mmCIF file with all atom_site columns, C-alpha atoms in Angstrom:
data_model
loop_
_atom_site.group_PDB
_atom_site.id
_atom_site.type_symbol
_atom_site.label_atom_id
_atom_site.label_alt_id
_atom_site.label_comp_id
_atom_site.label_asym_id
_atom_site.label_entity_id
_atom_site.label_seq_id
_atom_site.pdbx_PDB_ins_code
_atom_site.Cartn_x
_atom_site.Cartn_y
_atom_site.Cartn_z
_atom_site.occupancy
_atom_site.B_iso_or_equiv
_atom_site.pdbx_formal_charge
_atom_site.auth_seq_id
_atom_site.auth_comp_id
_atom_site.auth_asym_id
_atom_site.auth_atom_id
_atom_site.pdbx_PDB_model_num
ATOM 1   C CA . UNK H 1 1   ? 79.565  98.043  72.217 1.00 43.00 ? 1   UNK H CA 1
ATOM 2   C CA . UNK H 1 2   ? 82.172  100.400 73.527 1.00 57.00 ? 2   UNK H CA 1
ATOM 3   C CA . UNK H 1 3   ? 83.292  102.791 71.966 1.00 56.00 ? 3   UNK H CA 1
ATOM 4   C CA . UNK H 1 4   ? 87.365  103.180 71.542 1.00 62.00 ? 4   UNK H CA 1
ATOM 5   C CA . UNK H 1 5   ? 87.475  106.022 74.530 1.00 66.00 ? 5   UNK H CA 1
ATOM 6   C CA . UNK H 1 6   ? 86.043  103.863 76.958 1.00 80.00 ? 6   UNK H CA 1
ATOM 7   C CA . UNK H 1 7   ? 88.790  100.622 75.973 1.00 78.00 ? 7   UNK H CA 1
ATOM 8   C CA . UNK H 1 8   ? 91.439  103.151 76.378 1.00 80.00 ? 8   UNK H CA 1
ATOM 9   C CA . UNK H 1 9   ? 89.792  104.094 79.517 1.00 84.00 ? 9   UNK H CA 1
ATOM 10  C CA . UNK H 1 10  ? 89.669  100.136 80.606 1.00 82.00 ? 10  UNK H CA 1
ATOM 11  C CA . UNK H 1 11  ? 92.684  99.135  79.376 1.00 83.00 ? 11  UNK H CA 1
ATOM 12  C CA . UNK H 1 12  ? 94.445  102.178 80.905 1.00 85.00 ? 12  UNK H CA 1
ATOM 13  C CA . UNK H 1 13  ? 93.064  100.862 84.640 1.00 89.00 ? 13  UNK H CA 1
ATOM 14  C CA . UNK H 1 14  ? 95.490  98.379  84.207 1.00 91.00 ? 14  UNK H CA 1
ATOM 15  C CA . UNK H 1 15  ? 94.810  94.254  84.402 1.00 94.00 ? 15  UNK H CA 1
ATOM 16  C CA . UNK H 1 16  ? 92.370  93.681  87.317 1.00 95.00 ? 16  UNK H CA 1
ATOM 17  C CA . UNK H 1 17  ? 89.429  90.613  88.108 1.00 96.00 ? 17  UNK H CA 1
ATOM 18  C CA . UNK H 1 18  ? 88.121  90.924  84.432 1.00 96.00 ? 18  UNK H CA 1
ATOM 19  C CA . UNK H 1 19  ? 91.087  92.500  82.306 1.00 96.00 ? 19  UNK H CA 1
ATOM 20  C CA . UNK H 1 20  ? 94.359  90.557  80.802 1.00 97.00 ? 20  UNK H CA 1
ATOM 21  C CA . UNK H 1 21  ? 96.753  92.050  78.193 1.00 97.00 ? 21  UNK H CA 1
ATOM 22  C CA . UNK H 1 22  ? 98.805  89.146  76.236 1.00 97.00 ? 22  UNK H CA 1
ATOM 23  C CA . UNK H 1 23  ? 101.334 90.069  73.917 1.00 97.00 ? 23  UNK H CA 1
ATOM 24  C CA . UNK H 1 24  ? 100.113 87.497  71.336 1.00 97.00 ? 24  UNK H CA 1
ATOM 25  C CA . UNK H 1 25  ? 98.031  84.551  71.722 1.00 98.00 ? 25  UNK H CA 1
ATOM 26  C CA . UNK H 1 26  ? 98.451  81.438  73.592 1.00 98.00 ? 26  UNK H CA 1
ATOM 27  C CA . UNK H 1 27  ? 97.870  78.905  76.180 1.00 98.00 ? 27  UNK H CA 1
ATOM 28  C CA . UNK H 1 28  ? 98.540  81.404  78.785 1.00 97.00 ? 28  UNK H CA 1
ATOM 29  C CA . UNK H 1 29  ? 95.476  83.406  77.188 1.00 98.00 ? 29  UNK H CA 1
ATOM 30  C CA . UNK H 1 30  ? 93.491  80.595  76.915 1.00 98.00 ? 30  UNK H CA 1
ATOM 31  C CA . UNK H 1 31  ? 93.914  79.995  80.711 1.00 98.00 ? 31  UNK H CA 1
ATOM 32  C CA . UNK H 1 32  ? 93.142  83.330  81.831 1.00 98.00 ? 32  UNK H CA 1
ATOM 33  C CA . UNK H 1 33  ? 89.956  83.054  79.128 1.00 98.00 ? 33  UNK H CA 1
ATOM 34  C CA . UNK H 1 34  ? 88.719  79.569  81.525 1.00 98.00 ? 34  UNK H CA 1
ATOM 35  C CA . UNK H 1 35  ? 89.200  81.650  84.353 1.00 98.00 ? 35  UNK H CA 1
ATOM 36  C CA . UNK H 1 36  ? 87.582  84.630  83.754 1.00 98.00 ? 36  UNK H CA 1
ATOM 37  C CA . UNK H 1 37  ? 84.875  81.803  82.422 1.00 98.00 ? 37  UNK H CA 1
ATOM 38  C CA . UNK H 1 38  ? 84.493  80.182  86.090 1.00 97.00 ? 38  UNK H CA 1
ATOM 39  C CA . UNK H 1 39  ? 84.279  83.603  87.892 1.00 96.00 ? 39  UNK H CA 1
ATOM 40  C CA . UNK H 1 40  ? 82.460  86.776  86.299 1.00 96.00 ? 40  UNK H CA 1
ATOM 41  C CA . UNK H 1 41  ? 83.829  86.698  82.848 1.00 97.00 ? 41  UNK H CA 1
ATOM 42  C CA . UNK H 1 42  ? 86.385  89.294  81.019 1.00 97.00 ? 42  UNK H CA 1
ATOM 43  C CA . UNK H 1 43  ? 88.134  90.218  78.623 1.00 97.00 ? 43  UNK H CA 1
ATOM 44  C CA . UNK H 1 44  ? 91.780  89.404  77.193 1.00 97.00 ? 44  UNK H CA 1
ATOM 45  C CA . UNK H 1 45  ? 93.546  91.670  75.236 1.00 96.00 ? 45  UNK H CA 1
ATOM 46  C CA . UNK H 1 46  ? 96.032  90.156  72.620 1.00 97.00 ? 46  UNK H CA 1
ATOM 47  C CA . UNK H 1 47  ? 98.745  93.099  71.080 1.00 97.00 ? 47  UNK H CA 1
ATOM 48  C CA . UNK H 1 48  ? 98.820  95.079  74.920 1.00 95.00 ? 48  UNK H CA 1
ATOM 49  C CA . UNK H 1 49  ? 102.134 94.362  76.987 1.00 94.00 ? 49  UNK H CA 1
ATOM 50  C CA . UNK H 1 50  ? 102.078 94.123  80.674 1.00 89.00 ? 50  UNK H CA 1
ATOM 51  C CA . UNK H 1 51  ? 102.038 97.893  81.109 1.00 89.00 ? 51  UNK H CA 1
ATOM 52  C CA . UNK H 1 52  ? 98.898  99.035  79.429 1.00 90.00 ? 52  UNK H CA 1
ATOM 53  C CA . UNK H 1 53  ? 100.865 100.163 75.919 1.00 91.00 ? 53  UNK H CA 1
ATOM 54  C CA . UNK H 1 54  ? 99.590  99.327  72.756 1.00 91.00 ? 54  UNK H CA 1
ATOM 55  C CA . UNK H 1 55  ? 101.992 96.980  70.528 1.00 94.00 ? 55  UNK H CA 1
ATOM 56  C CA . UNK H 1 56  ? 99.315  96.089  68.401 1.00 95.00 ? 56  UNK H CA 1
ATOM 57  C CA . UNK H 1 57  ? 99.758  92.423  66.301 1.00 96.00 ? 57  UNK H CA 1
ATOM 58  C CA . UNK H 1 58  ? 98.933  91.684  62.617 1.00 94.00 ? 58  UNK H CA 1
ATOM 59  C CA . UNK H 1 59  ? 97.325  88.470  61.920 1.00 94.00 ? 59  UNK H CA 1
ATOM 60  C CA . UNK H 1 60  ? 96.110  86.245  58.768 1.00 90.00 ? 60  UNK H CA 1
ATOM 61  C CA . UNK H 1 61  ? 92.441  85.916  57.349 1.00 89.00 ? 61  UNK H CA 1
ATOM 62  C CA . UNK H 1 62  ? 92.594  82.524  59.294 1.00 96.00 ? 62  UNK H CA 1
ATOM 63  C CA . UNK H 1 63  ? 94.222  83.399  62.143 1.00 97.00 ? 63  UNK H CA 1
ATOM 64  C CA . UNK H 1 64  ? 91.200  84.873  64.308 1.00 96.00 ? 64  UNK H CA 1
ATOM 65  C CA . UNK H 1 65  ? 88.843  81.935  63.302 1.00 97.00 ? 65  UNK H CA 1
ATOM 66  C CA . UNK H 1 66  ? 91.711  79.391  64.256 1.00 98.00 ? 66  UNK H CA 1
ATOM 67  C CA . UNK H 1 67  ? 92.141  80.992  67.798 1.00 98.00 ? 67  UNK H CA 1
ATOM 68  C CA . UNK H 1 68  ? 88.827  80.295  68.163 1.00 97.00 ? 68  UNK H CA 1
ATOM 69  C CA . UNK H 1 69  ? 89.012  76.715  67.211 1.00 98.00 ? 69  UNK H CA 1
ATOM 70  C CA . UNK H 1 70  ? 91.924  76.407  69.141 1.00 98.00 ? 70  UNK H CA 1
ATOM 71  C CA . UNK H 1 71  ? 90.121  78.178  72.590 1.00 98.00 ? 71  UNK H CA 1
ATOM 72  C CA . UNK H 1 72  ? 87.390  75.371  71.564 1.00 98.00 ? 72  UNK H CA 1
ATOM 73  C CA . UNK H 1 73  ? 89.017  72.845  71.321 1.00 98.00 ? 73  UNK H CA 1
ATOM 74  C CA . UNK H 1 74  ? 91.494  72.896  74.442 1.00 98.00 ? 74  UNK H CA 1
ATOM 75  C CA . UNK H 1 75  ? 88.391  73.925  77.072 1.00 98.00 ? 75  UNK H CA 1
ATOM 76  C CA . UNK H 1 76  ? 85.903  71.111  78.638 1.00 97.00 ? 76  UNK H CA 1
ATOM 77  C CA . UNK H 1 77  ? 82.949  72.232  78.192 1.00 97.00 ? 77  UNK H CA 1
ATOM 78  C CA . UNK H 1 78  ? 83.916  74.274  74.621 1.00 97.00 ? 78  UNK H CA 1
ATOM 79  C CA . UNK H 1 79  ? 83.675  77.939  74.856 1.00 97.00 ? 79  UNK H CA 1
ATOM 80  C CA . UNK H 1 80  ? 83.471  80.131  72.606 1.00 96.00 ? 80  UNK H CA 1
ATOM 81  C CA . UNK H 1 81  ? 84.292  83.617  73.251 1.00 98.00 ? 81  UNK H CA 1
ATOM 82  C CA . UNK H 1 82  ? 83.875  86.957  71.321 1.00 98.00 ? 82  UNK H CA 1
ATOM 83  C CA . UNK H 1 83  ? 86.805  87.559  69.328 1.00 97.00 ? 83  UNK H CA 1
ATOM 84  C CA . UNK H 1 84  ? 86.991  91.477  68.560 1.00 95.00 ? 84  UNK H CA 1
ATOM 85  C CA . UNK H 1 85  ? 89.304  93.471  66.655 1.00 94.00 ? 85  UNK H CA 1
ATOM 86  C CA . UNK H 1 86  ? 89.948  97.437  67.909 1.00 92.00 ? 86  UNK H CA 1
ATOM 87  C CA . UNK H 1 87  ? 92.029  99.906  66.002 1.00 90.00 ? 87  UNK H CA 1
ATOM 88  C CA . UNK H 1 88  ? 93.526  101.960 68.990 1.00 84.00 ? 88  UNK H CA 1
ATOM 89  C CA . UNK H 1 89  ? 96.101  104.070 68.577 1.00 84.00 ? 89  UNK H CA 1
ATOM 90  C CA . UNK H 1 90  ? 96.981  103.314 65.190 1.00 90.00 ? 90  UNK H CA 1
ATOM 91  C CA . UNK H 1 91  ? 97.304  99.318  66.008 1.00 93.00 ? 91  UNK H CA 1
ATOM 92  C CA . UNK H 1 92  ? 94.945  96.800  65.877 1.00 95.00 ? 92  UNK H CA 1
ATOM 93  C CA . UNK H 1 93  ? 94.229  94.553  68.625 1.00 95.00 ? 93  UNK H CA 1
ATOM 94  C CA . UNK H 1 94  ? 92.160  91.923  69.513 1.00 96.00 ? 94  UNK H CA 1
ATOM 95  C CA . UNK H 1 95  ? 89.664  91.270  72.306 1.00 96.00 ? 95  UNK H CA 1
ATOM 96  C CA . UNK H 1 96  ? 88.713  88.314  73.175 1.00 98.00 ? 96  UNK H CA 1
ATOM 97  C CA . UNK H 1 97  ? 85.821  88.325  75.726 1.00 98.00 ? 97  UNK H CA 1
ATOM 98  C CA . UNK H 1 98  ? 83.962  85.740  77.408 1.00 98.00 ? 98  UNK H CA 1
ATOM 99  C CA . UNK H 1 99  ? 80.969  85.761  79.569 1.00 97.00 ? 99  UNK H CA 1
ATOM 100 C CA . UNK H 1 100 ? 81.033  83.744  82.907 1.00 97.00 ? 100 UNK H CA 1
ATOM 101 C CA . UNK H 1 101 ? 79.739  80.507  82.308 1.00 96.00 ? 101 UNK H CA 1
ATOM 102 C CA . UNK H 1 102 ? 76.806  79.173  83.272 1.00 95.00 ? 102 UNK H CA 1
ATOM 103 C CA . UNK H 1 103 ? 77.654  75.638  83.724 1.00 91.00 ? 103 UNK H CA 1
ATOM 104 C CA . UNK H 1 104 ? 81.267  75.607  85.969 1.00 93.00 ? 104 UNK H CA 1
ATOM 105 C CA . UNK H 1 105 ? 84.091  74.505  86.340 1.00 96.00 ? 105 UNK H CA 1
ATOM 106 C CA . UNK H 1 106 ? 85.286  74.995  82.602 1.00 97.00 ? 106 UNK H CA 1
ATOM 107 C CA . UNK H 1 107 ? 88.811  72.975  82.517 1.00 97.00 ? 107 UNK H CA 1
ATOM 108 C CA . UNK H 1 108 ? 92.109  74.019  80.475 1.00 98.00 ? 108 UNK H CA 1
ATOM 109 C CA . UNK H 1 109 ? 94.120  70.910  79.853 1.00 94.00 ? 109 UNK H CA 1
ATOM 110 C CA . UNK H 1 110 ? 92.623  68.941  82.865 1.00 94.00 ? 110 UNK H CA 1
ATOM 111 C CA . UNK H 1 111 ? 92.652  72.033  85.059 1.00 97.00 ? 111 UNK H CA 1
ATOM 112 C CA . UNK H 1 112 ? 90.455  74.434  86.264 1.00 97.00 ? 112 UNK H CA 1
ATOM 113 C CA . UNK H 1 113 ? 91.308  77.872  87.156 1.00 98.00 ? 113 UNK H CA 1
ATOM 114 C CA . UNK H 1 114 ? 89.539  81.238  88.842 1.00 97.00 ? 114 UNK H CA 1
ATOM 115 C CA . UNK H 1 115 ? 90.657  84.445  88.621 1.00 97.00 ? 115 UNK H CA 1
ATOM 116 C CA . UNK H 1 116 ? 91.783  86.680  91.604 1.00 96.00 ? 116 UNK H CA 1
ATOM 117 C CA . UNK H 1 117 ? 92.292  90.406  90.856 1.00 94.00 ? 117 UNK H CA 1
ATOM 118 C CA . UNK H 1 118 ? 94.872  90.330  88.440 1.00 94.00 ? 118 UNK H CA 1
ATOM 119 C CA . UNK H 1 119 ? 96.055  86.611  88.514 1.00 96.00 ? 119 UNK H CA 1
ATOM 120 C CA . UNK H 1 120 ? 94.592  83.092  87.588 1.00 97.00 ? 120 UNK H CA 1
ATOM 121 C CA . UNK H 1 121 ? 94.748  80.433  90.480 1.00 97.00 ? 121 UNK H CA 1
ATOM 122 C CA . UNK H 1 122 ? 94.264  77.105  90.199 1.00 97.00 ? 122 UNK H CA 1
ATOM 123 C CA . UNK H 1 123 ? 91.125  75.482  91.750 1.00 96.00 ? 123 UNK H CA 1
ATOM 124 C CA . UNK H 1 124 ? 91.764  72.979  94.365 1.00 94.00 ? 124 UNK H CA 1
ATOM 125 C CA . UNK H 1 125 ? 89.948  69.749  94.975 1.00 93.00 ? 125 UNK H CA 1
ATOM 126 C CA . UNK H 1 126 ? 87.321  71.300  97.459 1.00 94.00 ? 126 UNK H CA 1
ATOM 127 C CA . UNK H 1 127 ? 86.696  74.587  95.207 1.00 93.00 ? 127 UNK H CA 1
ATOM 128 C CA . UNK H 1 128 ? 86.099  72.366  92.399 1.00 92.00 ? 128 UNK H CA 1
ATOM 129 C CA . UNK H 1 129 ? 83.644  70.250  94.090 1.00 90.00 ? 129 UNK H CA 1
ATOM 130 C CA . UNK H 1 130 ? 81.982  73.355  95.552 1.00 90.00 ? 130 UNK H CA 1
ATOM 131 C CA . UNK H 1 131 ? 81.371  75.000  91.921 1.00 85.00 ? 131 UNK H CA 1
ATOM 132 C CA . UNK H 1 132 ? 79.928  71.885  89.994 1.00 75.00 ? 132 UNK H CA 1
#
């Protein structure tokens, strides 16, 4: 595990191939979570904005087990990441990290995505073929 100098060294890199910050969770974090999934894994961060800087988010007892439900649920085949919480700064976040997996594509909603540097892309047709 790493310890919180070398997340603030990450996270300070900026968003890249296998880092996303989200300012809370939702489908657009579950996306990026397929598409790390189809490509070489990653992590996302939930409580980061866009520029790197810790916002931090306060959640429920629930909440962290229901994101995982929800990530579950909403993915073909399930995943079912690592859901971490890091005290940085003074704020907590949340990382939520997935490995690549094995078996590919993994779908979101009926879609399958792949990530590209700092972006998720939709698969086409052909990729999708190419990867099962």
């Amino acid at each position: 595990m790493e310890s919180g100098t070398n997340i603030q060294k990450l996270i300070q890199a900026g968003e890249s191939d296998t880092i996303e910050f989200k300012l809370s969770f939702n489908d657009e974090a579950i996306e990026t979570v397929v598409a790390f999934s189809n490509t070489s894994g990653g992590s996302v961060f939930i409580g980061i904005d866009d520029n790197g800087k810790f916002v931090g988010v306060t959640v429920g007892q629930e909440t962290v087990q229901n994101w995982l439900n929800t990530i579950k649920n909403k993915t073909i085949p399930s995943l079912i990441p690592d859901i971490i919480d890091r005290v940085i700064d003074g704020k907590t976040v949340y990382e939520i990290r997935v490995n690549e997996y094995p078996v590919k594509p993994v779908a979101f909603k009926g879609r399958y995505y792949k990530r590209i540097k700092n972006s998720n892309h939709q698969l086409s047709v052909h990729e999708i073929s190419e990867i099962h």
